[in-house]
XYZ file of C-alpha atoms in Angstrom:
492
model
C -25.141 0.912 -13.332
C -24.505 -1.978 -15.906
C -23.747 -5.189 -13.907
C -22.007 -7.511 -16.438
C -21.560 -11.615 -15.374
C -18.306 -13.482 -15.291
C -17.639 -17.181 -13.915
C -16.868 -17.504 -10.166
C -17.674 -20.445 -7.085
C -20.639 -22.119 -6.519
C -20.980 -23.486 -3.187
C -22.535 -26.881 -3.990
C -22.375 -28.942 -0.908
C -23.296 -28.295 2.624
C -19.895 -25.793 4.388
C -17.764 -26.887 6.339
C -18.162 -24.906 9.759
C -15.090 -26.385 11.262
C -14.774 -25.680 15.057
C -11.804 -24.365 17.244
C -10.619 -27.705 17.452
C -10.377 -28.051 13.954
C -7.219 -29.771 12.248
C -4.388 -26.997 11.858
C -6.106 -24.472 13.795
C -4.024 -24.833 17.038
C -0.856 -24.072 15.015
C -2.230 -20.671 14.838
C -0.842 -18.501 17.101
C -0.654 -14.668 18.497
C 2.407 -15.451 19.668
C 4.093 -16.530 16.516
C 2.543 -14.064 14.931
C 3.658 -11.260 16.882
C 7.531 -12.906 16.970
C 7.480 -13.124 12.831
C 5.861 -9.069 12.239
C 8.661 -8.195 14.820
C 11.522 -9.869 13.071
C 9.819 -8.605 9.749
C 9.611 -4.843 10.997
C 12.730 -4.496 12.821
C 15.864 -1.626 11.332
C 17.635 -5.742 9.550
C 14.881 -5.107 6.910
C 14.816 -1.547 6.715
C 11.788 -0.820 5.805
C 11.481 -3.633 3.395
C 11.324 -1.459 0.417
C 11.903 -2.697 -3.138
C 14.933 -2.698 -4.838
C 16.907 -2.434 -1.267
C 18.454 -4.725 0.282
C 16.460 -4.358 3.382
C 13.257 -5.699 0.392
C 15.962 -8.730 -0.370
C 16.717 -9.488 3.416
C 12.756 -9.695 3.777
C 11.923 -12.318 0.493
C 15.294 -14.279 2.032
C 13.612 -14.497 5.525
C 10.345 -16.101 3.727
C 11.934 -18.489 1.345
C 14.171 -19.335 4.562
C 10.486 -20.351 6.280
C 8.964 -21.600 3.390
C 11.943 -24.176 2.899
C 11.450 -25.132 6.666
C 7.881 -25.877 6.339
C 9.103 -28.045 3.040
C 7.028 -25.694 0.976
C 7.743 -26.517 -2.567
C 10.112 -23.687 -4.210
C 7.103 -22.235 -7.173
C 9.241 -19.600 -8.553
C 11.334 -18.828 -11.782
C 14.567 -19.700 -9.702
C 13.703 -21.425 -6.802
C 11.206 -19.655 -4.377
C 11.843 -16.017 -6.392
C 9.961 -14.675 -8.949
C 11.486 -11.900 -10.222
C 10.706 -8.060 -11.669
C 11.893 -4.721 -12.022
C 11.075 -1.561 -10.211
C 11.594 2.110 -9.820
C 13.768 1.589 -6.480
C 15.034 5.954 -4.771
C 17.490 5.123 -1.766
C 17.007 8.461 0.603
C 20.141 8.563 2.462
C 21.902 10.949 4.982
C 22.013 14.132 5.488
C 17.935 15.258 4.971
C 18.043 18.881 5.478
C 15.040 21.506 5.697
C 14.932 24.907 7.229
C 13.320 28.129 6.709
C 14.220 31.852 6.329
C 12.469 34.678 6.853
C 13.746 37.967 7.654
C 16.942 36.416 8.669
C 15.284 34.157 11.339
C 16.766 30.639 10.389
C 14.058 27.639 11.924
C 16.012 24.510 11.679
C 13.072 21.321 11.153
C 13.589 17.671 12.208
C 12.737 15.076 9.578
C 9.617 12.624 11.060
C 8.584 15.462 12.995
C 7.931 18.436 10.381
C 8.839 16.975 7.572
C 9.670 13.842 5.144
C 10.733 13.766 1.738
C 8.326 12.186 -1.228
C 9.602 8.778 -2.487
C 10.356 10.224 -5.794
C 12.491 12.886 -4.522
C 16.342 13.899 -6.173
C 18.886 15.428 -5.114
C 19.769 18.488 -4.237
C 21.094 21.742 -1.569
C 20.016 25.433 -2.441
C 18.521 27.588 -0.564
C 16.019 29.370 -2.675
C 12.713 31.936 -2.130
C 9.477 30.169 -2.077
C 6.263 30.529 -3.873
C 3.482 29.327 -2.988
C 1.317 28.009 -6.272
C -2.126 26.634 -4.754
C -3.147 22.920 -5.829
C 0.074 22.964 -8.302
C -2.128 22.471 -11.333
C -1.590 23.917 -14.735
C -4.962 22.623 -16.446
C -5.375 25.464 -19.516
C -7.919 23.217 -21.294
C -10.202 23.777 -17.794
C -9.392 27.432 -17.859
C -7.267 27.030 -14.425
C -3.448 27.084 -13.643
C -2.034 28.077 -10.975
C 0.907 28.813 -12.313
C -0.360 31.845 -14.519
C 1.380 35.305 -13.775
C 3.724 33.611 -11.514
C 7.492 33.237 -11.519
C 8.760 30.652 -10.304
C 12.129 29.923 -12.324
C 15.049 29.210 -9.775
C 12.398 29.258 -7.127
C 10.927 26.949 -4.515
C 7.208 25.791 -4.569
C 5.179 25.379 -1.849
C 1.570 23.485 -2.955
C -1.630 21.180 -1.560
C -0.723 17.975 -1.797
C -4.072 16.665 -2.495
C -6.394 17.769 -5.592
C -9.533 19.919 -4.894
C -12.232 18.478 -3.562
C -14.912 20.820 -5.507
C -15.214 20.491 -9.435
C -13.722 22.728 -12.016
C -16.781 23.475 -14.648
C -18.444 20.934 -13.912
C -15.696 18.674 -15.034
C -13.377 16.428 -12.190
C -9.855 16.991 -11.985
C -8.804 13.674 -12.833
C -5.618 11.758 -11.380
C -3.601 13.876 -10.139
C -0.479 12.190 -7.972
C 2.265 14.803 -5.868
C 4.841 13.075 -8.612
C 2.793 14.898 -11.941
C 2.586 18.025 -9.991
C 6.302 17.891 -9.283
C 6.964 17.058 -13.004
C 4.378 20.416 -13.916
C 6.267 22.660 -11.362
C 9.836 21.338 -12.567
C 8.630 22.466 -16.609
C 8.329 25.912 -14.860
C 11.354 25.984 -13.796
C 10.840 25.210 -10.376
C 14.356 23.611 -8.344
C 12.476 21.648 -5.814
C 8.738 21.499 -4.167
C 7.135 21.712 -0.549
C 3.966 19.711 -0.299
C 1.434 20.421 2.513
C -1.606 18.320 2.948
C -4.423 20.092 3.147
C -5.694 22.039 5.631
C -9.361 21.904 6.199
C -10.528 18.069 6.442
C -11.571 17.258 9.573
C -8.547 15.036 9.998
C -5.856 16.234 8.028
C -3.310 13.904 6.544
C 0.043 13.397 8.344
C 3.664 13.315 7.397
C 3.788 9.639 5.768
C 6.437 8.096 4.309
C 5.304 7.305 0.617
C 7.526 4.922 -2.436
C 7.868 6.020 -5.875
C 4.158 5.974 -7.564
C 2.476 7.647 -10.892
C 3.480 7.372 -13.964
C 6.726 9.995 -15.396
C 10.292 10.806 -15.727
C 12.573 10.867 -12.494
C 13.796 14.068 -12.306
C 16.926 13.204 -10.407
C 18.109 17.084 -9.119
C 14.524 18.177 -7.833
C 13.955 17.818 -4.259
C 10.593 16.798 -2.949
C 9.387 17.665 0.797
C 6.039 17.563 2.442
C 6.048 19.993 5.412
C 3.901 20.307 8.520
C 1.299 23.192 8.889
C 2.920 24.679 11.111
C 6.204 24.881 8.632
C 4.407 25.847 6.074
C 2.487 28.594 8.146
C 6.046 30.135 8.942
C 7.198 30.276 5.093
C 3.769 32.567 5.069
C 4.052 35.089 7.744
C 5.358 37.868 5.524
C 2.247 37.246 3.826
C -0.424 37.599 6.983
C -2.254 34.571 6.329
C -2.313 30.845 7.420
C -2.028 27.647 5.346
C -5.741 27.247 5.960
C -6.977 30.489 5.511
C -5.342 30.079 1.423
C -7.181 27.040 1.281
C -10.373 28.674 1.965
C -9.765 31.596 -0.264
C -9.095 29.407 -3.238
C -11.979 27.349 -2.354
C -14.781 29.976 -1.995
C -13.830 31.429 -5.390
C -12.632 28.225 -7.557
C -9.597 30.344 -8.488
C -6.357 30.345 -8.345
C -3.992 31.995 -5.700
C -0.892 32.281 -6.462
C 1.718 34.267 -4.373
C 5.561 34.763 -3.807
C 6.146 34.669 0.203
C 9.513 36.490 0.235
C 10.869 33.981 2.360
C 13.711 31.362 1.320
C 13.777 27.556 2.557
C 17.106 25.735 2.568
C 16.780 21.908 1.117
C 19.688 19.988 1.176
C 18.278 15.928 -0.333
C 20.772 12.746 -1.090
C 18.432 10.330 -3.000
C 19.938 7.796 -5.543
C 17.511 6.240 -8.121
C 17.443 3.309 -10.639
C 14.865 3.010 -12.852
C 15.219 -0.813 -13.205
C 16.407 -1.961 -9.871
C 15.368 -6.019 -9.644
C 13.117 -7.130 -6.623
C 11.432 -10.119 -6.161
C 7.537 -11.797 -5.573
C 8.360 -14.887 -3.037
C 6.217 -17.949 -4.120
C 6.093 -21.757 -2.511
C 3.693 -24.293 -3.131
C 1.727 -27.069 -1.426
C 0.972 -29.661 -3.638
C -3.160 -31.063 -3.904
C -4.107 -34.738 -3.438
C -6.721 -35.258 -5.923
C -5.734 -36.009 -9.695
C -7.957 -33.643 -10.855
C -8.280 -30.691 -8.701
C -4.677 -30.533 -7.456
C -4.299 -28.699 -10.886
C -6.320 -25.674 -9.434
C -4.544 -23.517 -7.462
C -5.986 -21.606 -3.827
C -3.928 -18.282 -3.958
C -3.221 -16.812 -0.219
C -1.500 -13.818 -0.625
C -0.137 -10.956 1.246
C 2.133 -8.058 -0.395
C 5.741 -8.267 1.869
C 6.914 -4.282 0.834
C 6.635 -1.043 2.882
C 7.847 2.517 2.234
C 11.534 1.690 3.275
C 13.517 4.919 5.559
C 14.481 8.396 4.955
C 18.413 9.095 5.967
C 18.034 6.977 8.941
C 14.264 7.037 9.354
C 12.677 3.978 9.540
C 9.090 2.866 8.490
C 8.498 -0.484 10.289
C 5.696 -1.148 8.377
C 4.648 -3.667 11.552
C 0.616 -3.847 10.611
C 1.163 -2.791 6.858
C 2.009 -5.240 5.954
C 4.733 -7.215 8.134
C 1.231 -8.374 9.611
C -0.333 -10.067 6.199
C 3.352 -11.458 5.245
C 3.656 -13.023 9.344
C -0.197 -14.085 8.306
C 0.916 -16.031 5.095
C 3.326 -17.856 6.847
C 1.106 -18.873 10.082
C -1.212 -20.595 7.382
C 1.411 -22.159 5.572
C 2.754 -23.549 8.723
C -1.141 -25.066 9.819
C -1.786 -26.704 5.885
C 1.816 -28.694 6.775
C 0.748 -29.730 10.432
C -2.431 -30.905 9.770
C -1.581 -33.706 8.138
C -4.142 -34.092 5.409
C -2.726 -32.928 1.754
C -5.723 -30.427 0.363
C -7.059 -31.405 -2.867
C -6.221 -28.652 -4.379
C -3.037 -26.877 -5.025
C -1.973 -23.959 -2.203
C -0.232 -21.489 -3.804
C 1.736 -19.070 -0.829
C 2.921 -15.304 -2.339
C 4.373 -13.161 -0.943
C 3.960 -9.770 -3.106
C 6.577 -6.910 -3.440
C 5.443 -3.053 -4.861
C 1.581 -3.490 -3.540
C 3.039 0.554 -2.670
C 4.068 1.066 -5.468
C 0.345 0.446 -7.692
C 0.578 -3.842 -7.139
C 3.096 -4.064 -9.385
C 3.865 -7.912 -7.516
C 0.238 -8.895 -7.784
C 0.045 -7.471 -11.499
C 3.808 -9.544 -12.367
C 2.676 -12.462 -10.929
C -1.705 -12.759 -12.500
C 0.256 -11.820 -15.810
C 3.363 -13.845 -15.697
C 3.215 -17.544 -13.910
C 3.822 -20.226 -15.178
C 0.682 -22.195 -15.093
C -1.333 -19.530 -16.107
C -3.905 -17.377 -14.316
C -6.764 -19.369 -15.237
C -5.577 -22.366 -13.535
C -5.927 -19.980 -10.179
C -9.254 -21.454 -8.466
C -9.314 -18.303 -5.909
C -7.086 -15.762 -3.949
C -7.284 -15.025 -0.548
C -5.511 -11.781 0.485
C -4.591 -10.403 3.603
C -3.650 -6.260 4.260
C -3.055 -4.375 7.195
C -4.587 -7.159 9.642
C -3.227 -6.619 12.946
C -3.879 -3.265 14.368
C -7.644 -2.379 14.403
C -11.078 -3.229 16.264
C -13.036 -6.083 14.286
C -12.681 -7.630 10.811
C -13.607 -6.738 7.612
C -13.658 -9.130 3.920
C -14.032 -7.341 0.880
C -15.297 -7.909 -2.331
C -18.549 -9.244 -1.196
C -19.963 -7.952 -3.475
C -18.453 -9.629 -6.043
C -17.745 -12.847 -4.669
C -21.234 -12.828 -2.506
C -21.238 -17.034 -1.896
C -17.535 -17.515 -1.226
C -18.284 -13.801 1.049
C -21.051 -15.864 3.101
C -19.055 -18.470 3.341
C -16.544 -16.814 5.320
C -19.709 -14.714 7.569
C -20.919 -18.020 8.361
C -17.158 -19.190 9.694
C -16.906 -16.269 11.588
C -20.634 -16.376 13.439
C -19.990 -19.889 14.214
C -16.012 -19.219 16.010
C -15.581 -15.726 16.161
C -18.251 -13.251 15.888
C -15.600 -10.807 14.975
C -16.270 -9.802 10.688
C -18.241 -7.087 10.331
C -21.147 -6.910 7.655
C -19.544 -4.672 5.565
C -17.837 -4.925 2.218
C -17.393 -3.612 -1.260
C -17.030 -5.375 -5.061
C -14.273 -5.172 -6.912
C -11.123 -6.564 -5.124
C -9.099 -4.956 -3.267
C -5.412 -4.170 -2.823
C -3.654 -7.547 -3.886
C -6.345 -9.144 -4.535
C -7.475 -6.358 -7.408
C -4.993 -7.834 -10.433
C -6.625 -11.707 -9.507
C -10.291 -10.507 -9.350
C -9.696 -8.462 -12.904
C -9.038 -11.655 -14.406
C -11.949 -12.949 -12.986
C -10.348 -15.154 -9.915
C -12.374 -14.766 -7.523
C -11.034 -13.374 -4.479
C -11.648 -11.901 -0.650
C -9.517 -9.149 0.836
C -9.414 -9.543 4.651
C -8.730 -6.524 6.485
C -9.288 -5.075 9.892
C -11.264 -1.954 10.172
C -9.496 1.343 11.883
C -6.512 -0.139 10.717
C -4.746 2.990 9.405
C -4.065 5.006 12.472
C -0.299 4.708 11.722
C -0.730 4.061 7.821
C 3.167 5.260 6.730
C 4.145 6.176 10.007
C 7.171 5.693 11.357
C 5.159 4.505 14.873
C 3.650 1.354 12.731
C 5.380 -0.562 15.312
C 4.712 -4.607 16.354
C 3.558 -2.862 19.668
C 0.843 -1.478 18.500
C -0.747 -4.186 16.750
C -4.137 -6.356 18.454
C -2.809 -9.388 19.476
C -6.427 -11.534 20.272
C -7.952 -9.985 16.626
C -4.863 -10.929 14.770
C -4.606 -14.253 15.516
C -8.959 -14.381 15.249
C -8.356 -13.140 11.004
C -5.611 -15.388 10.592
C -7.463 -18.196 11.456
C -10.644 -17.130 9.946
C -8.795 -17.345 6.900
C -7.289 -20.375 7.445
C -10.574 -21.815 7.515
C -11.732 -20.163 4.502
C -8.893 -21.298 2.666
C -9.326 -24.757 4.012
C -12.840 -24.992 2.893
C -12.056 -23.801 -0.858
C -9.184 -26.297 -0.867
C -10.949 -29.580 -0.070
C -14.512 -28.384 -0.750
C -16.211 -29.982 -3.677
C -17.402 -26.529 -5.397
C -18.122 -25.733 -9.299
C -17.897 -22.024 -10.530
C -20.134 -19.497 -9.665
C -20.726 -16.233 -11.481
C -19.934 -13.196 -10.214
C -20.597 -9.758 -10.081
C -19.050 -7.180 -12.155
C -19.902 -3.638 -12.150
C -19.334 -1.924 -14.715
C -20.920 2.093 -16.470
């Protein structure tokens, strides 16, 4: 693998290793962290889907907190930096039933099925056809739709792509949204996704947002259903969903079947192509005449995946935890009474779940220019798990080593594993050559995009340690006498 070099930070002087008694550190406490997570993940904010009233209320909550702390507004309009995103509000009713030989089975939203974030609206009772992986790749000599009629029917497909290659070639990216467009092209009226059943830990019924490229078919319902529901639809074939996966994977050939069963689907969704949302940006100006023109970003994404017809996805760990962490670090800097040398930017990003859109928009459009950003610290899913992990250490080794030394002196909770290339909202910064670290916890995804991602599941002690570690790292970057190092970007 070839390695190219771009500018980064070199730590010149001996590192500040702040003890637990460091100025401002005592302001960070698990009680306040948990309180703010509880507020942000409450039904009042409706899952914080960008474009929604719930997200706007969450952004205003953060802006009010910034104002209370005395942070200067640093958005386009006061604390807000606006951008447009796709928005799909899923309202009641959300109905899914199966009909097999006249027997009707009703299913419960959240337990037996969820709606995909890009679902369209419609109401129908139609036959179901199983179409394997839902792929149509004639150039690879593979087509799940060849020889099967899906016109005016519902297709059921695996949500993921095959784990095997076809003709020694990768399948490439294929989001569920794209599979939906393929099904619609062949005349289907809706789609049922099923997670791969032969994995060691099959994917649960998770909430999702609009992701991927392509048109939005507003009349095309898109659901993810449980393996149990899939097996009922398959009952007349004598096969289970795991057996079908095995047959396809072993032969590496399509196996599409008319199931001779029906599904009842009713979905009510309201789609907007360009809904307005916002990043929230507050500032503590640096005190050094020269260094104050260099900016340190402390960020996290505020958004989550919203709600579906009354089913709330709270997003406590993902990422109310990171958002509350930003607020707590801002409070610590304000309360420590010592202005940093460099200017601090506290940013809550929109639309991470849709594809890092808020962070990308900030980097590309921030009024001072991204070249003024000295470093970026990102926090994502930091409240639940076993230990602290700091990503991007392979690209930012000196900065990562510094965080590791702070941890060993104070907390002893950080693992040695890391990676390169950014991670989550740190990625757009890294891609611009901005030094970045990504703070996260290990084993943090048990409740990812599930209704169970609630404040009660968090690990308050570990959560507090991570936020303190991020604060001490930011404190050194803001005040230390550093010059730029060269970081490593890997390329093929």
